[in-house]
Short mmCIF file of C-alpha atoms and ligand atoms in Angstrom, two decimals:
data_model
loop_
_atom_site.label_atom_id
_atom_site.label_comp_id
_atom_site.label_asym_id
_atom_site.label_seq_id
_atom_site.Cartn_x
_atom_site.Cartn_y
_atom_site.Cartn_z
CA MET S 1 15.10 28.75 -22.96
CA SER S 2 12.11 30.18 -24.82
CA LEU S 3 10.00 28.00 -27.02
CA GLU S 4 11.31 29.80 -30.11
CA ASP S 5 14.89 29.06 -29.06
CA LYS S 6 13.97 25.45 -28.53
CA THR S 7 12.37 25.13 -31.94
CA ARG S 8 15.34 26.77 -33.59
CA ARG S 9 17.69 24.43 -31.75
CA ASN S 10 15.71 21.44 -32.92
CA VAL S 11 15.85 22.63 -36.50
CA LEU S 12 19.60 23.08 -36.23
CA LYS S 13 19.96 19.70 -34.59
CA GLY S 14 17.95 18.13 -37.41
CA SER S 15 20.19 19.49 -40.13
CA VAL S 16 23.37 18.45 -38.32
CA LEU S 17 21.95 14.97 -37.90
CA ALA S 18 20.95 14.64 -41.53
CA ALA S 19 24.45 15.63 -42.60
CA GLY S 20 26.06 13.07 -40.29
CA ALA S 21 23.68 10.23 -41.05
CA ALA S 22 25.59 8.69 -43.95
CA ALA S 23 28.37 7.71 -41.55
CA ALA S 24 26.01 6.01 -39.09
CA PRO S 25 26.00 2.20 -39.22
CA SER S 26 22.80 0.77 -40.68
CA PHE S 27 21.67 -0.93 -37.45
CA VAL S 28 21.34 2.39 -35.62
CA LEU S 29 18.07 4.01 -36.62
CA PRO S 30 19.65 6.82 -38.58
CA ALA S 31 18.14 10.18 -39.32
CA LEU S 32 17.12 10.21 -42.94
CA ALA S 33 20.15 10.15 -45.22
CA GLN S 34 20.08 11.95 -48.54
CA GLY S 35 17.76 10.09 -50.87
CA GLU S 36 16.13 8.17 -48.01
CA ARG S 37 12.38 8.34 -47.48
CA LEU S 38 10.23 7.75 -44.45
CA ILE S 39 7.27 5.66 -45.64
CA PRO S 40 4.08 6.93 -43.97
CA PHE S 41 2.02 4.40 -42.03
CA THR S 42 -1.61 4.38 -43.07
CA ASP S 43 -2.63 3.81 -39.43
CA VAL S 44 -1.40 7.25 -38.31
CA PRO S 45 -4.15 9.85 -38.88
CA ASP S 46 -3.16 13.19 -40.41
CA SER S 47 -4.44 14.81 -37.24
CA PHE S 48 -1.80 13.02 -35.12
CA GLN S 49 0.29 15.67 -33.42
CA VAL S 50 3.17 15.82 -31.04
CA ARG S 51 2.62 18.69 -28.65
CA PRO S 52 5.56 21.06 -28.14
CA VAL S 53 7.36 20.86 -24.81
CA GLN S 54 5.73 23.54 -22.66
CA PRO S 55 5.47 24.01 -18.93
CA ASP S 56 2.99 21.66 -17.31
CA THR S 57 1.97 19.79 -20.47
CA THR S 58 2.36 16.17 -21.42
CA HIS S 59 4.74 15.57 -24.30
CA TRP S 60 5.15 12.47 -26.40
CA GLN S 61 7.58 11.63 -29.15
CA ASP S 62 6.63 11.00 -32.74
CA THR S 63 8.07 7.49 -32.74
CA ARG S 64 8.44 7.58 -36.55
CA GLU S 65 11.13 10.16 -36.01
CA ILE S 66 13.24 8.22 -33.51
CA SER S 67 16.62 8.56 -35.16
CA GLU S 68 19.13 8.30 -32.34
CA PHE S 69 19.86 5.63 -29.80
CA VAL S 70 19.74 8.16 -26.98
CA THR S 71 16.71 10.46 -26.81
CA ASP S 72 17.42 14.16 -26.68
CA ASN S 73 16.46 15.69 -23.30
CA ASP S 74 13.98 18.01 -25.04
CA ASP S 75 12.28 15.14 -26.86
CA PHE S 76 12.13 12.63 -23.98
CA TYR S 77 8.43 12.31 -23.13
CA LEU S 78 6.99 14.27 -20.20
CA VAL S 79 4.30 13.37 -17.69
CA GLN S 80 3.56 15.12 -14.41
CA HIS S 81 0.32 14.95 -12.54
CA TYR S 82 0.73 17.93 -10.20
CA GLY S 83 2.56 20.37 -12.48
CA GLN S 84 6.28 21.12 -12.48
CA PRO S 85 7.40 22.67 -9.16
CA GLU S 86 10.02 25.41 -9.02
CA ILE S 87 13.07 24.22 -7.10
CA ASP S 88 16.21 26.09 -6.09
CA ASN S 89 19.17 23.71 -6.33
CA ASP S 90 21.07 25.68 -3.65
CA THR S 91 18.45 25.22 -0.95
CA TRP S 92 17.15 21.81 -2.06
CA ARG S 93 17.58 18.98 0.49
CA LEU S 94 16.92 15.26 0.38
CA ARG S 95 16.03 13.70 3.73
CA VAL S 96 15.96 10.01 4.67
CA THR S 97 13.57 9.48 7.58
CA GLY S 98 11.53 6.86 9.45
CA MET S 99 12.69 3.39 10.50
CA VAL S 100 16.41 3.98 10.03
CA ASP S 101 19.33 3.95 12.48
CA ASN S 102 20.61 7.29 11.12
CA GLU S 103 18.29 9.87 9.60
CA LEU S 104 20.15 11.57 6.73
CA ASP S 105 19.95 15.00 5.14
CA PHE S 106 21.77 15.69 1.87
CA SER S 107 22.42 18.81 -0.17
CA LEU S 108 22.92 18.42 -3.91
CA SER S 109 26.70 18.74 -3.57
CA ASP S 110 26.69 16.10 -0.78
CA LEU S 111 25.16 13.69 -3.29
CA MET S 112 27.41 14.78 -6.15
CA ASN S 113 30.47 14.12 -3.98
CA ARG S 114 29.54 10.47 -3.52
CA GLN S 115 30.69 7.72 -5.83
CA THR S 116 28.64 8.01 -9.02
CA THR S 117 27.17 5.39 -11.31
CA GLU S 118 26.11 5.80 -14.92
CA ARG S 119 23.48 3.73 -16.68
CA GLN S 120 21.35 3.75 -19.81
CA ILE S 121 17.73 3.46 -18.81
CA ALA S 122 14.67 3.62 -21.05
CA PHE S 123 11.14 3.75 -19.74
CA GLU S 124 7.61 4.43 -20.83
CA CYS S 125 4.57 5.73 -19.03
CA GLY S 126 2.27 2.96 -17.77
CA GLY S 127 -0.39 4.79 -19.79
CA ASN S 128 1.58 4.63 -23.05
CA SER S 129 -0.62 3.32 -25.82
CA GLN S 130 -1.02 2.31 -29.43
CA ARG S 131 -3.21 5.39 -29.84
CA LEU S 132 -0.05 7.49 -29.32
CA PHE S 133 2.01 5.04 -31.38
CA HIS S 134 3.83 4.38 -28.09
CA GLY S 135 5.28 7.89 -27.97
CA LEU S 136 5.35 8.20 -24.14
CA VAL S 137 8.84 6.76 -24.17
CA GLY S 138 12.52 7.73 -24.05
CA ASN S 139 16.00 6.28 -23.61
CA ALA S 140 18.72 8.27 -21.85
CA ASP S 141 22.12 8.07 -20.20
CA TRP S 142 21.74 8.82 -16.50
CA LEU S 143 24.36 9.69 -13.91
CA GLY S 144 23.71 9.57 -10.19
CA VAL S 145 24.34 7.69 -6.98
CA SER S 146 23.29 4.28 -5.73
CA LEU S 147 20.03 4.22 -3.74
CA ALA S 148 21.07 1.00 -1.98
CA ASP S 149 24.27 2.68 -0.68
CA ILE S 150 22.24 5.51 0.82
CA LEU S 151 19.79 3.09 2.43
CA ARG S 152 22.70 1.05 3.85
CA GLN S 153 24.20 4.24 5.28
CA ALA S 154 20.85 5.07 6.86
CA GLY S 155 20.52 1.52 8.21
CA ILE S 156 17.04 0.12 7.62
CA GLN S 157 15.60 -1.19 10.87
CA GLU S 158 14.06 -4.58 11.39
CA GLY S 159 10.35 -4.62 10.71
CA ALA S 160 10.54 -2.01 7.93
CA LYS S 161 8.40 -2.99 4.91
CA GLU S 162 8.12 -0.11 2.52
CA ILE S 163 10.12 2.85 1.38
CA VAL S 164 8.17 5.89 0.21
CA PHE S 165 9.62 8.42 -2.23
CA PHE S 166 8.05 11.90 -2.04
CA GLY S 167 8.30 14.58 -4.72
CA ALA S 168 8.20 18.35 -4.09
CA ASP S 169 5.10 18.69 -6.28
CA LEU S 170 1.89 19.14 -4.30
CA ALA S 171 -1.77 19.22 -5.19
CA THR S 172 -5.06 19.47 -3.40
CA GLU S 173 -6.90 16.18 -3.77
CA GLU S 174 -10.47 15.48 -2.81
CA ILE S 175 -10.44 12.21 -0.93
CA ARG S 176 -13.67 10.91 0.64
CA GLY S 177 -15.21 14.34 0.42
CA ARG S 178 -12.32 16.10 2.14
CA GLU S 179 -9.78 18.36 0.45
CA VAL S 180 -6.23 17.52 1.49
CA GLU S 181 -2.83 18.58 0.24
CA LYS S 182 -0.80 15.68 -1.10
CA ALA S 183 2.67 15.31 -2.61
CA PHE S 184 3.28 13.00 -5.57
CA ALA S 185 4.67 9.80 -4.05
CA ARG S 186 5.36 6.18 -4.87
CA SER S 187 6.63 3.37 -2.70
CA LEU S 188 8.80 0.27 -3.14
CA SER S 189 9.13 -2.78 -0.93
CA VAL S 190 12.45 -2.86 0.93
CA THR S 191 13.61 -5.68 -1.37
CA ASP S 192 12.74 -3.76 -4.54
CA ALA S 193 14.33 -0.58 -3.20
CA MET S 194 17.59 -2.38 -2.35
CA ARG S 195 18.20 -3.54 -5.97
CA GLU S 196 21.71 -2.44 -6.85
CA GLU S 197 20.51 -0.92 -10.18
CA ASN S 198 18.32 1.77 -8.59
CA MET S 199 19.74 5.26 -8.75
CA LEU S 200 19.15 8.79 -7.60
CA ALA S 201 20.01 10.61 -10.82
CA PHE S 202 21.20 14.21 -11.17
CA GLU S 203 22.45 14.16 -14.78
CA MET S 204 20.63 13.23 -17.98
CA ASN S 205 22.68 12.80 -21.15
CA GLY S 206 25.59 14.77 -19.68
CA GLU S 207 23.48 17.76 -18.58
CA PRO S 208 22.21 18.62 -15.11
CA LEU S 209 18.80 16.96 -14.75
CA PRO S 210 16.40 19.34 -16.59
CA HIS S 211 13.63 21.02 -14.65
CA TYR S 212 10.89 19.13 -16.51
CA HIS S 213 12.54 15.78 -15.79
CA GLY S 214 12.67 16.34 -12.03
CA LYS S 215 15.64 18.52 -11.14
CA PRO S 216 17.84 18.37 -9.22
CA VAL S 217 17.38 14.67 -8.34
CA ARG S 218 14.97 11.91 -9.33
CA LEU S 219 14.63 8.24 -8.51
CA LEU S 220 15.20 5.73 -11.32
CA VAL S 221 14.05 2.14 -10.99
CA PRO S 222 15.41 0.40 -14.12
CA GLY S 223 12.97 -1.99 -15.78
CA TRP S 224 9.89 -0.37 -14.19
CA TYR S 225 7.20 1.81 -15.74
CA GLY S 226 7.91 5.56 -15.58
CA VAL S 227 5.57 6.21 -12.64
CA ALA S 228 8.14 4.62 -10.28
CA ASN S 229 10.74 7.23 -11.22
CA VAL S 230 9.77 9.98 -8.77
CA LYS S 231 10.88 13.40 -9.99
CA TRP S 232 11.78 16.41 -7.79
CA LEU S 233 12.62 13.95 -5.00
CA THR S 234 12.80 15.49 -1.50
CA GLN S 235 12.15 12.72 1.04
CA ILE S 236 12.70 8.98 1.37
CA HIS S 237 10.69 7.53 4.25
CA VAL S 238 11.05 4.01 5.65
CA GLN S 239 7.95 2.54 7.30
CA SER S 240 6.41 -0.71 8.51
CA THR S 241 3.07 -0.26 6.73
CA ARG S 242 1.91 -0.22 3.12
CA TYR S 243 1.86 3.20 1.50
CA MET S 244 -1.67 3.76 0.12
CA GLY S 245 -1.36 6.94 -1.96
CA ARG S 246 -3.16 7.76 -5.20
CA PHE S 247 -0.38 6.56 -7.51
CA MET S 248 -0.01 3.23 -5.72
CA GLY S 249 -3.59 2.38 -4.88
CA ARG S 250 -5.94 4.26 -7.20
CA ASP S 251 -4.24 5.53 -10.36
CA TYR S 252 -1.75 3.39 -12.25
CA VAL S 253 -3.75 0.40 -11.07
CA THR S 254 -4.53 -2.19 -13.75
CA LEU S 255 -7.84 -4.04 -13.51
CA LYS S 256 -7.84 -7.39 -15.31
CA LYS S 257 -9.32 -10.86 -15.12
CA GLU S 258 -6.90 -13.50 -13.90
CA ASN S 259 -7.02 -17.10 -12.84
CA VAL S 260 -6.34 -17.07 -9.11
CA GLY S 261 -5.73 -20.63 -7.95
CA GLY S 262 -8.41 -22.01 -10.26
CA VAL S 263 -10.92 -19.18 -9.77
CA ASP S 264 -11.47 -16.40 -12.35
CA ARG S 265 -11.19 -13.14 -10.45
CA TRP S 266 -10.98 -9.45 -11.27
CA VAL S 267 -7.54 -8.47 -10.00
CA GLU S 268 -6.17 -4.96 -9.43
CA ASN S 269 -2.41 -4.49 -9.49
CA SER S 270 -0.25 -1.43 -9.11
CA VAL S 271 1.82 -0.79 -12.26
CA THR S 272 5.36 -2.07 -11.54
CA THR S 273 7.83 -3.74 -13.94
CA MET S 274 7.48 -3.13 -17.67
CA ASN S 275 5.80 -5.93 -19.61
CA LEU S 276 7.65 -7.56 -22.49
CA LYS S 277 6.75 -5.44 -25.50
CA SER S 278 7.94 -4.59 -28.99
CA SER S 279 6.60 -2.07 -31.44
CA ILE S 280 7.34 -1.23 -35.07
CA ILE S 281 7.91 2.52 -35.24
CA ARG S 282 9.15 3.34 -38.73
CA VAL S 283 9.80 2.08 -42.25
CA THR S 284 12.38 3.71 -44.50
CA GLU S 285 13.33 3.31 -48.15
CA MET S 286 16.50 4.16 -49.99
CA GLY S 287 17.38 3.10 -53.51
CA GLY S 288 14.56 0.54 -53.46
CA ARG S 289 15.76 -1.06 -50.19
CA TYR S 290 13.22 -0.99 -47.40
CA SER S 291 13.93 -1.31 -43.70
CA ILE S 292 11.46 -1.97 -40.86
CA GLN S 293 12.54 -0.61 -37.48
CA GLY S 294 11.26 -0.73 -33.93
CA PHE S 295 11.97 -0.91 -30.22
CA VAL S 296 11.61 -3.35 -27.35
CA LEU S 297 11.03 -2.54 -23.68
CA ASN S 298 10.96 -4.98 -20.80
CA ASP S 299 12.07 -5.49 -17.20
CA GLY S 300 15.71 -6.13 -18.17
CA THR S 301 15.45 -9.91 -18.72
CA PRO S 302 17.75 -10.81 -21.66
CA LEU S 303 15.98 -11.40 -24.97
CA ARG S 304 16.01 -14.46 -27.18
CA SER S 305 14.59 -12.94 -30.38
CA VAL S 306 12.59 -10.21 -32.02
CA GLU S 307 10.65 -11.25 -35.10
CA VAL S 308 8.64 -9.38 -37.71
CA LYS S 309 5.78 -10.74 -39.77
CA ILE S 310 4.88 -9.14 -43.09
CA ASP S 311 1.28 -9.80 -44.21
CA ASP S 312 0.63 -13.54 -43.78
CA GLY S 313 4.29 -14.46 -44.19
CA PRO S 314 6.54 -16.32 -41.75
CA TRP S 315 8.07 -14.70 -38.66
CA LEU S 316 11.44 -13.26 -39.74
CA SER S 317 14.28 -12.69 -37.30
CA ALA S 318 15.18 -9.00 -36.85
CA GLU S 319 18.69 -7.68 -36.27
CA MET S 320 19.39 -6.24 -32.83
CA ASN S 321 21.24 -2.95 -32.41
CA PRO S 322 24.63 -3.67 -30.78
CA ASN S 323 24.26 -0.51 -28.65
CA ASN S 324 21.41 -2.16 -26.70
CA THR S 325 22.08 -2.63 -22.99
CA GLN S 326 20.13 -4.39 -20.26
CA TYR S 327 17.94 -1.44 -19.28
CA SER S 328 18.11 0.67 -22.47
CA TRP S 329 15.41 0.24 -25.07
CA LYS S 330 16.36 -2.49 -27.50
CA LEU S 331 16.25 -1.20 -31.09
CA PHE S 332 15.83 -3.66 -33.96
CA SER S 333 15.61 -3.58 -37.72
CA LEU S 334 14.74 -5.90 -40.58
CA ASP S 335 15.61 -5.51 -44.27
CA TRP S 336 12.56 -5.79 -46.50
CA PRO S 337 13.78 -6.44 -50.02
CA ASN S 338 11.46 -5.83 -52.97
CA PRO S 339 8.09 -5.32 -51.27
CA LYS S 340 5.14 -5.53 -53.67
CA ALA S 341 3.29 -2.30 -54.34
CA GLY S 342 0.09 -2.04 -52.30
CA GLU S 343 -1.18 -2.33 -48.72
CA HIS S 344 0.82 -4.36 -46.20
CA THR S 345 0.47 -5.25 -42.55
CA LEU S 346 3.51 -5.42 -40.31
CA VAL S 347 3.70 -6.78 -36.78
CA SER S 348 6.55 -7.61 -34.41
CA ARG S 349 6.87 -9.90 -31.41
CA VAL S 350 9.62 -10.30 -28.84
CA THR S 351 10.61 -13.42 -26.88
CA ASP S 352 12.81 -13.38 -23.78
CA ILE S 353 15.30 -16.05 -22.68
CA ASN S 354 12.71 -17.60 -20.38
CA GLY S 355 10.51 -18.27 -23.42
CA ASN S 356 7.93 -15.58 -22.63
CA VAL S 357 6.45 -14.36 -25.92
CA GLN S 358 4.81 -10.97 -26.36
CA ALA S 359 1.08 -11.65 -26.37
CA THR S 360 -1.22 -11.04 -29.32
CA GLN S 361 -4.17 -8.73 -28.65
CA GLU S 362 -6.39 -11.82 -28.43
CA GLU S 363 -4.13 -13.52 -25.87
CA LEU S 364 -4.12 -10.56 -23.49
CA PRO S 365 -6.17 -11.00 -20.34
CA GLU S 366 -9.56 -9.35 -20.28
CA LYS S 367 -8.66 -5.89 -19.09
CA VAL S 368 -10.74 -2.86 -18.20
CA SER S 369 -8.17 -0.19 -17.39
CA TYR S 370 -5.97 1.18 -20.17
CA TRP S 371 -2.71 0.83 -18.20
CA GLU S 372 -0.04 -1.56 -19.53
CA ASP S 373 -0.71 -1.64 -23.29
CA PHE S 374 1.84 -4.26 -24.35
CA GLY S 375 0.14 -6.56 -26.88
CA GLN S 376 1.46 -7.09 -30.40
CA PHE S 377 0.83 -3.96 -32.47
CA THR S 378 -0.14 -4.46 -36.12
CA ARG S 379 0.79 -1.54 -38.36
CA THR S 380 -0.45 -0.83 -41.90
CA ILE S 381 1.50 0.78 -44.69
CA THR S 382 1.18 1.34 -48.43
CA ILE S 383 4.18 0.80 -50.69
N1 LIG Y 401 7.27 14.05 -8.59
C1 LIG Y 401 6.70 13.41 -9.64
N2 LIG Y 401 7.35 12.38 -10.19
C2 LIG Y 401 6.81 11.72 -11.24
C3 LIG Y 401 5.53 12.08 -11.74
C4 LIG Y 401 4.85 13.18 -11.13
O1 LIG Y 401 3.74 13.55 -11.51
N3 LIG Y 401 5.48 13.82 -10.08
N4 LIG Y 401 5.00 11.37 -12.80
C5 LIG Y 401 5.49 10.02 -12.98
C6 LIG Y 401 5.07 9.44 -14.22
S1 LIG Y 401 3.47 8.90 -14.28
C7 LIG Y 401 5.91 9.24 -15.27
S2 LIG Y 401 5.40 8.40 -16.63
C8 LIG Y 401 7.31 9.74 -15.23
C9 LIG Y 401 7.62 10.62 -16.42
O2 LIG Y 401 8.96 11.05 -16.36
P1 LIG Y 401 9.48 12.10 -17.44
O3 LIG Y 401 8.48 13.22 -17.47
O4 LIG Y 401 10.84 12.53 -17.05
O5 LIG Y 401 9.49 11.35 -18.74
O6 LIG Y 401 7.58 10.48 -14.05
C10 LIG Y 401 7.01 9.94 -12.88
N5 LIG Y 401 7.50 10.69 -11.78
MO1 LIG Y 402 3.15 7.80 -16.26
#
């Protein structure tokens, strides 16, 4: 599809959505209905731009425009560090190698003929940030097969520790002064890999997995940051040692100060499960009624509440979208009757059933790297 076609399709899609919006229940973030206005945040600079989806570029959503529970494939954010490899679905193979009783080798149709599972999974890049108004995010319906079933069929041998997932995308990296060719790869411990939720997905929102999103098959680890979800998957390797690649040991590594058994230490951790986070993404007005809307992401732990604070007021309980599922994003909204004209600040916080509360910026640990930006996000708006 050319870029022009894509743009035209999006325009068409927009008008269809606007026409259908009146029928949508109020708790779904609807596209703007007739007479409804999107109130601009004053914290978003005029220069803020969402790049068009083009080969080999990063794409983020304009979160103010999130208007559907499920993100369109073309609008789901895009990140790839080594470009987007060309893959022929007919010759593509997925091999399972290493410390297994039976090495396996699948074609795409071999995988498609297995029992399938379908799941809503939202994720964000570990580098998502307030600067992008948290636009490196998306929520989709995925269809694929169980990773645990495949690993059981392969038979993981005793002594195996890690499972490495290799993509087809390669790059030359300079490591310790030497140029070497490396594939994008991430690893999981055997325990993490055997979670029943993990999938090898080949459909996204009812379409074959798009090229940009890792066709024909990608790994999905629900509840984890996007970097775990290896695209263009070609090999699953079981080994007894830690995998030390760039995206486990150097990039996507958070550096923060932590209390380690009574001693303050600078700790580095690989980005894994998503931190408990909420963000206000848009405010709409219709007939004098205002609505504040946002999303929550976390590791799949059930939530207790999402609350919104307006200016110095009390925390008010937001309404949760009934479409929310364990690993989808969790959309919320709060009615804001009769706001006073002028500047306002809005902030949200989420609490899970274990009583963990989303941290304020001040409560976050001292952190050097920009990975894992999950603190409370105060927005400003003029009514
Ligand atoms: N093969 C491969 N898989 C990859 C990456 C990559 O560069 N190569 N990037 C990862 C990162 S950092 C993110 S955030 C997600 C983005 O997935 P998406 O582009 O489908 O949104 O893919 C992950 N999987
Ligand atoms: Mo990422």
